[in-house]
Amino acid sequence: MSNYIELPMVPLRDLIVFPHTILPLLVGRDKSIKAIKEAIDNYDQMIFLVTQKNENEQNPGPDDIYTVGTIAHIVKMIQSGSNATKVIVEGIERARIESYSYSENRGDDFFKVKLSKIELTKGTDDVKKQAYMRSLLSTFNEYAQFKDNIPSEIIMSIKSVTDYSKLIDIIIANIDIKLKSKQYILEIFDPLERMDALLKLIRSEIEILKLEKKISDGVRNRIEVNRKRMFLNEQMEVIKKELGSEDEYNAEITELKKKVKAKKMPKEAELKALDELKKMRYMPQMSSEVSVIRGYIEWLINIPWNESTKEISDLKQAEAILNEDHFGIHDVKERILEFLAVRTLTKNPKGSILCFAGPPGVGKTSLAKSIARATERKYVRMAFGGLKDESEIRGHRRTYVGAMPGGIIQSMKRAGTVNPVFLLDEIDKMGVGYQGDPSSALLEVLDPEQNSSFRDNYLGVDYDLSKTLFIATANDIQNIPYVLRDRLEIIHLSGYTAEEKFEIAKNYLIPKAKDGNGLNPYQVIFKDKSIFSIIHNYTNESGVRSLERIISKIFRKLARKILSNKIKEGSKITISEKDIAQYLGIPKYFHEEKEEISLVGVASGLAWTSVGGDILKIEVICVPGKGNIQITGKLGDVMVESAKAALTYVRYHASKYNLPDGFYEKNDIHIHVPDGAIPKDGPSAGITISTAILSALTNRAVRHDIAMTGEISLRGEVLPIGGLREKLMAAVRSGITTVIIPQKNQKELKEVPKNITSKLKIIPVKQVKEVWDIALES
C-alpha cells in the first residue's frame, strides 16, 4: 500500500468507472456537483468515484457504498441546460476507502474520503499471462460479434494494448454485465485471477447471447410464414378483381382519386397524391401502410391550395376597427395602417413581417385579431412558448409512426384559406432541444423570398405561404435569435399610463366584465377615484390584464351579494374609493415614493422593469476603514461595473470637491440598493450612484424632489439609456418633479405622452458635473 490521500467523493448509480477508461457522467445531485467543483478548485481536478450498492438510494451513507473505487481525473466539466452537470472523467487507479469525513468548506455536505491506493500484484509467470491475454482477446472478439453496440474502433484499439491490467479494465468497461459482477472484477487485485474471472464472465454471456439468437431466429421464421399467408391473401384479392367484383376498398380509392382531381392542387402535389393512390391500390386492405397513405392523401385534400378570402382594403374601416378595439397607442396604429396601405397598393407584396414587442397585457395578440377583422381575413394563431422541436414547425417524415404535418400546415388547414392573418405568438419563448432548433426552421417561413415554396417534412411537396400575412409577438426581443430578428419589423408597444388605463377600464373593461358576470340588468357605477385606486394599489403591470381580472373579481362579489339578497333587484350600485378595500382587501402594491426631505448619501434613480418603470433608491455610507468597497442589493455584473466606474470618476475629481488626498484609503464605502431580494442590472444608474457617492463624501444632501437616469463613462460623459417613457411615468407616479436625463435621449421625449412631460421639469445633460451641480444642495 502507498501513502494515504484525501479526495472528494462522488457516489455513482448504475455505473462503475474503471482505470484506463474515459467516459462522460451526468451529475444531478447537489452534493455531487459540489464535490466536483471542490475537486476542480482544490484537488488538481482529482476525484474519487465509487459505486453505491442501491441505485435508488438518493442520499447514500458509508454503509450504502462499496469500499473499492477509482481515482479519476476530471477532463472537462460542461454545464447543461437543466439542473444537471455533464463531466468527462478519466479513470487513473484503484483505491480503497479507509475513512469518511464531511467537507467543512462553507457548510457543504458532500463526503471527503481518506484513501489508500492499491498496488496491483505484478506476478512472475509471463508465459501464463500471454496465454490469458490471447484467450481474453479472442473471447472478446467472439462476444463483439453478437453485440452491435461495440464500435469497431474500440475492438481495433484493444488489439494494440500490451499492458494486461489496462487490457482487463478496457474490456470489462465495454461488456454488458451486471453491476455486481463488474464490482467483483474491480476488487480483484491479482492480474491472473482477474483475467480468469473475466474470461468466465464473458463466456457465460456468450452462451446467453447464442440462446437469444436461436430464439430470435425461430421468431423470424414464424414471421416469414405470416408474410407468405399475406401474399396469398393479396393474390386472392387480385383474383376477385379479375372476376369483376369491385369491392368497397377499390371504391374508396376511386373516390379519393376524384377528390384529388377536383382539388386543383399544384402539379407536384397532384402527381404525388396519384402516385400514392397507385401504391395503395396494390396493397392488402388490412396492411398498416394503407392507413398511412390514406391519412396522407386526406391531408393533401383538406389543406387549402387555392381557396382565399377577398381582402378588404378600406383603410378608414381598418382605422375605425383599430380605434374601437384599442385605446391609445396612436403610433402603433399609424404604423399598422401604413403597412396595410402598402399591401393594398402592391399586387404581390413581399414586405417585412410585423412583430409586436412589449410587456404582457398591452394588446399585442388583440392587435393581430383587429387586423384580421379590419381586412376580413381568417385569423389563426400558433403558440411558440416552450417549443423546442423543429418538427413542431416542419412536421415529421412519414417513416415515423403517428407522423403528422407541422404546426404551420395544421394551422393553415384550420384557417381554410391561403391568405389568413397568421399570428406567431410568443416567438421569444422558443427553446433549443436535441431535436433541432425551431427558430432556424422558422427562417424559411418568414422569409418572403423563400416561403412561396415552404416544404413540410410530412407533405414532401412545396406549399405557398407567400399570401399569408404573418404577425409575430414577443415580450423580449433580445431572446429572439439575430438572424430571425433581422427578418422582422419590430413595433414596440410600451406600457399604458395611469390615465390610459383609466380610460380603458372605464370604456372597455368594466362594460365587458359587467356583461360577462350577468349584471347587465343592474346599474353599476364606478367612481373615477375608485378606478385609479385599483390601478395604483392592486395592479403592478404595463398592460391591463391584471386590471381586467381585478374588475371581474369585484363583479363576481356583487353577483354573490345579489343572489344572497344583500342587494335589492334593480337598485343602483355605486363603487367608491372606500368600497374598494371591502371587495379587494388591503392594497397589494406600494410604489416607491420620493423622500420627504433631502438626505446625505441617498439619490433617486429611475429603473425600467418588465411591468413598466419604478424609482430606484441608491444609498451610500462612508465609514472609517481601510479602503474597502462593498456593493450590495443583488446587483448584476453590469450594474456593479457601473458602480465601480462611478467611484473611479469621483476619486479622479476628488480635489475639486475638497476631498483630502488618500481619503479612499482611510474610509470604507458601502453602496446599497434596497429591495435586496429583487435582482437589478443595467448601466443606467451610473450617474445616480456617482451622485450618492459624492454626497456621502462631501456631506452635501441630494435634492429629494429630483430623480435621474443615465450611464456614466470614465470621462464623465452621460450616455443614453433605454425605457425613457416608462421611467418618466414612474417619476410622475412617485411625486418627483424634476428629472435629469442624458441629452442624447432628448429626441425621445416626443414619444412620451404630454400628460406625463407636462408634470415634470426635464433637464438634459452631457456631463456628470452638470448632474452634481443640479442635484447636490449647497
PDB file of C-alpha atoms in Angstrom, residues 346-501:
ATOM      1  CA  THR A 346     -48.823  46.215 -54.148  1.00  0.00           C
ATOM      2  CA  LYS A 347     -50.251  43.265 -56.077  1.00  0.00           C
ATOM      3  CA  ASN A 348     -47.664  40.770 -54.820  1.00  0.00           C
ATOM      4  CA  PRO A 349     -46.464  42.236 -51.511  1.00  0.00           C
ATOM      5  CA  LYS A 350     -43.210  40.841 -50.155  1.00  0.00           C
ATOM      6  CA  GLY A 351     -42.682  43.294 -47.333  1.00  0.00           C
ATOM      7  CA  SER A 352     -41.361  42.759 -43.861  1.00  0.00           C
ATOM      8  CA  ILE A 353     -43.070  40.685 -41.185  1.00  0.00           C
ATOM      9  CA  LEU A 354     -44.531  42.715 -38.312  1.00  0.00           C
ATOM     10  CA  CYS A 355     -43.510  41.806 -34.759  1.00  0.00           C
ATOM     11  CA  PHE A 356     -45.335  43.423 -31.833  1.00  0.00           C
ATOM     12  CA  ALA A 357     -42.929  43.581 -28.889  1.00  0.00           C
ATOM     13  CA  GLY A 358     -43.827  44.683 -25.397  1.00  0.00           C
ATOM     14  CA  PRO A 359     -44.704  43.598 -21.856  1.00  0.00           C
ATOM     15  CA  PRO A 360     -47.656  41.283 -21.141  1.00  0.00           C
ATOM     16  CA  GLY A 361     -51.172  42.666 -21.371  1.00  0.00           C
ATOM     17  CA  VAL A 362     -50.563  45.662 -23.669  1.00  0.00           C
ATOM     18  CA  GLY A 363     -52.672  44.277 -26.536  1.00  0.00           C
ATOM     19  CA  LYS A 364     -50.222  42.511 -28.871  1.00  0.00           C
ATOM     20  CA  THR A 365     -52.437  39.495 -29.605  1.00  0.00           C
ATOM     21  CA  SER A 366     -55.639  41.513 -29.817  1.00  0.00           C
ATOM     22  CA  LEU A 367     -53.982  43.849 -32.368  1.00  0.00           C
ATOM     23  CA  ALA A 368     -53.455  40.869 -34.670  1.00  0.00           C
ATOM     24  CA  LYS A 369     -57.141  39.936 -34.273  1.00  0.00           C
ATOM     25  CA  SER A 370     -58.115  43.518 -35.103  1.00  0.00           C
ATOM     26  CA  ILE A 371     -56.010  43.434 -38.287  1.00  0.00           C
ATOM     27  CA  ALA A 372     -57.774  40.226 -39.335  1.00  0.00           C
ATOM     28  CA  ARG A 373     -61.164  41.830 -38.631  1.00  0.00           C
ATOM     29  CA  ALA A 374     -60.218  45.030 -40.441  1.00  0.00           C
ATOM     30  CA  THR A 375     -59.123  43.158 -43.586  1.00  0.00           C
ATOM     31  CA  GLU A 376     -61.860  40.480 -43.270  1.00  0.00           C
ATOM     32  CA  ARG A 377     -59.284  37.711 -43.381  1.00  0.00           C
ATOM     33  CA  LYS A 378     -59.413  34.480 -41.427  1.00  0.00           C
ATOM     34  CA  TYR A 379     -57.432  34.565 -38.181  1.00  0.00           C
ATOM     35  CA  VAL A 380     -55.261  31.684 -36.965  1.00  0.00           C
ATOM     36  CA  ARG A 381     -52.795  31.542 -34.075  1.00  0.00           C
ATOM     37  CA  MET A 382     -49.860  29.254 -33.308  1.00  0.00           C
ATOM     38  CA  ALA A 383     -48.245  29.383 -29.853  1.00  0.00           C
ATOM     39  CA  PHE A 384     -44.457  29.145 -29.727  1.00  0.00           C
ATOM     40  CA  GLY A 385     -43.999  29.268 -25.943  1.00  0.00           C
ATOM     41  CA  GLY A 386     -41.853  26.320 -24.825  1.00  0.00           C
ATOM     42  CA  LEU A 387     -41.487  24.950 -28.368  1.00  0.00           C
ATOM     43  CA  LYS A 388     -38.162  23.099 -28.652  1.00  0.00           C
ATOM     44  CA  ASP A 389     -38.620  20.692 -31.554  1.00  0.00           C
ATOM     45  CA  GLU A 390     -38.028  21.660 -35.182  1.00  0.00           C
ATOM     46  CA  SER A 391     -40.622  19.095 -36.282  1.00  0.00           C
ATOM     47  CA  GLU A 392     -43.322  21.140 -34.496  1.00  0.00           C
ATOM     48  CA  ILE A 393     -42.890  23.578 -37.400  1.00  0.00           C
ATOM     49  CA  ARG A 394     -41.774  21.355 -40.286  1.00  0.00           C
ATOM     50  CA  GLY A 395     -43.571  18.158 -39.280  1.00  0.00           C
ATOM     51  CA  HIS A 396     -42.305  14.564 -39.064  1.00  0.00           C
ATOM     52  CA  ARG A 397     -41.345  12.414 -42.021  1.00  0.00           C
ATOM     53  CA  ARG A 398     -43.896   9.732 -42.830  1.00  0.00           C
ATOM     54  CA  THR A 399     -41.453   6.972 -41.907  1.00  0.00           C
ATOM     55  CA  TYR A 400     -42.269   7.677 -38.238  1.00  0.00           C
ATOM     56  CA  VAL A 401     -45.266   6.064 -36.567  1.00  0.00           C
ATOM     57  CA  GLY A 402     -48.014   8.632 -35.962  1.00  0.00           C
ATOM     58  CA  ALA A 403     -46.306  11.254 -38.153  1.00  0.00           C
ATOM     59  CA  MET A 404     -48.213  14.482 -38.834  1.00  0.00           C
ATOM     60  CA  PRO A 405     -47.576  17.799 -40.577  1.00  0.00           C
ATOM     61  CA  GLY A 406     -46.010  20.617 -38.570  1.00  0.00           C
ATOM     62  CA  GLY A 407     -47.853  23.428 -36.833  1.00  0.00           C
ATOM     63  CA  ILE A 408     -47.688  25.726 -39.887  1.00  0.00           C
ATOM     64  CA  ILE A 409     -49.591  23.324 -42.178  1.00  0.00           C
ATOM     65  CA  GLN A 410     -52.001  22.316 -39.386  1.00  0.00           C
ATOM     66  CA  SER A 411     -52.816  25.992 -38.773  1.00  0.00           C
ATOM     67  CA  MET A 412     -53.358  26.601 -42.495  1.00  0.00           C
ATOM     68  CA  LYS A 413     -55.827  23.697 -42.517  1.00  0.00           C
ATOM     69  CA  ARG A 414     -57.711  25.286 -39.603  1.00  0.00           C
ATOM     70  CA  ALA A 415     -57.787  28.621 -41.427  1.00  0.00           C
ATOM     71  CA  GLY A 416     -59.139  27.032 -44.607  1.00  0.00           C
ATOM     72  CA  THR A 417     -57.649  29.776 -46.811  1.00  0.00           C
ATOM     73  CA  VAL A 418     -54.235  30.589 -48.251  1.00  0.00           C
ATOM     74  CA  ASN A 419     -54.335  34.235 -47.101  1.00  0.00           C
ATOM     75  CA  PRO A 420     -55.179  34.286 -43.366  1.00  0.00           C
ATOM     76  CA  VAL A 421     -53.701  36.527 -40.704  1.00  0.00           C
ATOM     77  CA  PHE A 422     -51.279  34.077 -39.081  1.00  0.00           C
ATOM     78  CA  LEU A 423     -50.179  35.029 -35.544  1.00  0.00           C
ATOM     79  CA  LEU A 424     -46.845  33.571 -34.360  1.00  0.00           C
ATOM     80  CA  ASP A 425     -47.403  34.092 -30.634  1.00  0.00           C
ATOM     81  CA  GLU A 426     -44.532  34.447 -28.115  1.00  0.00           C
ATOM     82  CA  ILE A 427     -41.702  33.648 -30.548  1.00  0.00           C
ATOM     83  CA  ASP A 428     -39.187  34.811 -27.932  1.00  0.00           C
ATOM     84  CA  LYS A 429     -40.142  31.813 -25.762  1.00  0.00           C
ATOM     85  CA  MET A 430     -38.782  29.195 -28.179  1.00  0.00           C
ATOM     86  CA  GLY A 431     -36.041  26.928 -26.876  1.00  0.00           C
ATOM     87  CA  VAL A 432     -33.417  24.664 -28.406  1.00  0.00           C
ATOM     88  CA  GLY A 433     -33.639  20.905 -27.845  1.00  0.00           C
ATOM     89  CA  TYR A 434     -31.768  17.865 -29.114  1.00  0.00           C
ATOM     90  CA  GLN A 435     -34.471  17.541 -31.804  1.00  0.00           C
ATOM     91  CA  GLY A 436     -33.231  20.723 -33.532  1.00  0.00           C
ATOM     92  CA  ASP A 437     -33.604  24.497 -33.436  1.00  0.00           C
ATOM     93  CA  PRO A 438     -37.180  25.629 -34.245  1.00  0.00           C
ATOM     94  CA  SER A 439     -36.043  29.224 -34.823  1.00  0.00           C
ATOM     95  CA  SER A 440     -33.920  28.035 -37.758  1.00  0.00           C
ATOM     96  CA  ALA A 441     -36.921  26.261 -39.274  1.00  0.00           C
ATOM     97  CA  LEU A 442     -38.930  29.462 -38.868  1.00  0.00           C
ATOM     98  CA  LEU A 443     -36.473  31.392 -41.080  1.00  0.00           C
ATOM     99  CA  GLU A 444     -37.919  29.816 -44.225  1.00  0.00           C
ATOM    100  CA  VAL A 445     -41.478  30.591 -43.106  1.00  0.00           C
ATOM    101  CA  LEU A 446     -40.795  34.296 -42.500  1.00  0.00           C
ATOM    102  CA  ASP A 447     -38.539  34.975 -45.493  1.00  0.00           C
ATOM    103  CA  PRO A 448     -40.685  36.448 -48.309  1.00  0.00           C
ATOM    104  CA  GLU A 449     -38.156  35.170 -50.855  1.00  0.00           C
ATOM    105  CA  GLN A 450     -38.476  31.567 -49.668  1.00  0.00           C
ATOM    106  CA  ASN A 451     -41.918  30.976 -48.172  1.00  0.00           C
ATOM    107  CA  SER A 452     -43.583  30.585 -51.570  1.00  0.00           C
ATOM    108  CA  SER A 453     -42.030  27.097 -51.629  1.00  0.00           C
ATOM    109  CA  PHE A 454     -42.207  26.042 -47.974  1.00  0.00           C
ATOM    110  CA  ARG A 455     -41.642  22.288 -47.679  1.00  0.00           C
ATOM    111  CA  ASP A 456     -43.161  20.406 -44.784  1.00  0.00           C
ATOM    112  CA  ASN A 457     -41.409  17.123 -43.968  1.00  0.00           C
ATOM    113  CA  TYR A 458     -44.712  15.234 -43.849  1.00  0.00           C
ATOM    114  CA  LEU A 459     -46.192  16.595 -47.098  1.00  0.00           C
ATOM    115  CA  GLY A 460     -42.927  16.338 -49.026  1.00  0.00           C
ATOM    116  CA  VAL A 461     -44.157  18.921 -51.597  1.00  0.00           C
ATOM    117  CA  ASP A 462     -43.864  22.707 -51.858  1.00  0.00           C
ATOM    118  CA  TYR A 463     -46.573  24.803 -50.197  1.00  0.00           C
ATOM    119  CA  ASP A 464     -47.117  28.505 -50.954  1.00  0.00           C
ATOM    120  CA  LEU A 465     -47.196  30.734 -47.831  1.00  0.00           C
ATOM    121  CA  SER A 466     -46.486  33.994 -49.659  1.00  0.00           C
ATOM    122  CA  LYS A 467     -50.113  35.187 -49.486  1.00  0.00           C
ATOM    123  CA  THR A 468     -50.293  34.694 -45.726  1.00  0.00           C
ATOM    124  CA  LEU A 469     -49.996  37.787 -43.516  1.00  0.00           C
ATOM    125  CA  PHE A 470     -47.620  36.725 -40.728  1.00  0.00           C
ATOM    126  CA  ILE A 471     -47.571  38.715 -37.484  1.00  0.00           C
ATOM    127  CA  ALA A 472     -45.328  37.806 -34.537  1.00  0.00           C
ATOM    128  CA  THR A 473     -45.462  38.792 -30.869  1.00  0.00           C
ATOM    129  CA  ALA A 474     -42.726  38.833 -28.227  1.00  0.00           C
ATOM    130  CA  ASN A 475     -42.067  40.162 -24.744  1.00  0.00           C
ATOM    131  CA  ASP A 476     -38.270  40.456 -25.001  1.00  0.00           C
ATOM    132  CA  ILE A 477     -36.777  40.754 -28.492  1.00  0.00           C
ATOM    133  CA  GLN A 478     -33.288  40.048 -27.103  1.00  0.00           C
ATOM    134  CA  ASN A 479     -34.350  36.400 -26.741  1.00  0.00           C
ATOM    135  CA  ILE A 480     -35.084  36.162 -30.474  1.00  0.00           C
ATOM    136  CA  PRO A 481     -32.036  34.899 -32.441  1.00  0.00           C
ATOM    137  CA  TYR A 482     -30.438  37.653 -34.503  1.00  0.00           C
ATOM    138  CA  VAL A 483     -30.960  36.021 -37.920  1.00  0.00           C
ATOM    139  CA  LEU A 484     -34.665  35.628 -37.145  1.00  0.00           C
ATOM    140  CA  ARG A 485     -34.953  39.129 -35.668  1.00  0.00           C
ATOM    141  CA  ASP A 486     -33.401  40.507 -38.861  1.00  0.00           C
ATOM    142  CA  ARG A 487     -36.462  39.306 -40.822  1.00  0.00           C
ATOM    143  CA  LEU A 488     -38.908  41.108 -38.527  1.00  0.00           C
ATOM    144  CA  GLU A 489     -40.013  44.720 -38.336  1.00  0.00           C
ATOM    145  CA  ILE A 490     -40.221  45.363 -34.616  1.00  0.00           C
ATOM    146  CA  ILE A 491     -43.069  47.588 -33.401  1.00  0.00           C
ATOM    147  CA  HIS A 492     -42.656  48.352 -29.695  1.00  0.00           C
ATOM    148  CA  LEU A 493     -45.734  48.588 -27.505  1.00  0.00           C
ATOM    149  CA  SER A 494     -44.737  50.235 -24.234  1.00  0.00           C
ATOM    150  CA  GLY A 495     -46.881  50.278 -21.112  1.00  0.00           C
ATOM    151  CA  TYR A 496     -50.021  52.343 -20.633  1.00  0.00           C
ATOM    152  CA  THR A 497     -50.055  55.421 -18.425  1.00  0.00           C
ATOM    153  CA  ALA A 498     -52.416  55.519 -15.455  1.00  0.00           C
ATOM    154  CA  GLU A 499     -54.707  57.862 -17.390  1.00  0.00           C
ATOM    155  CA  GLU A 500     -54.782  55.466 -20.365  1.00  0.00           C
ATOM    156  CA  LYS A 501     -55.550  52.540 -18.062  1.00  0.00           C
TER     157      LYS A 501
END
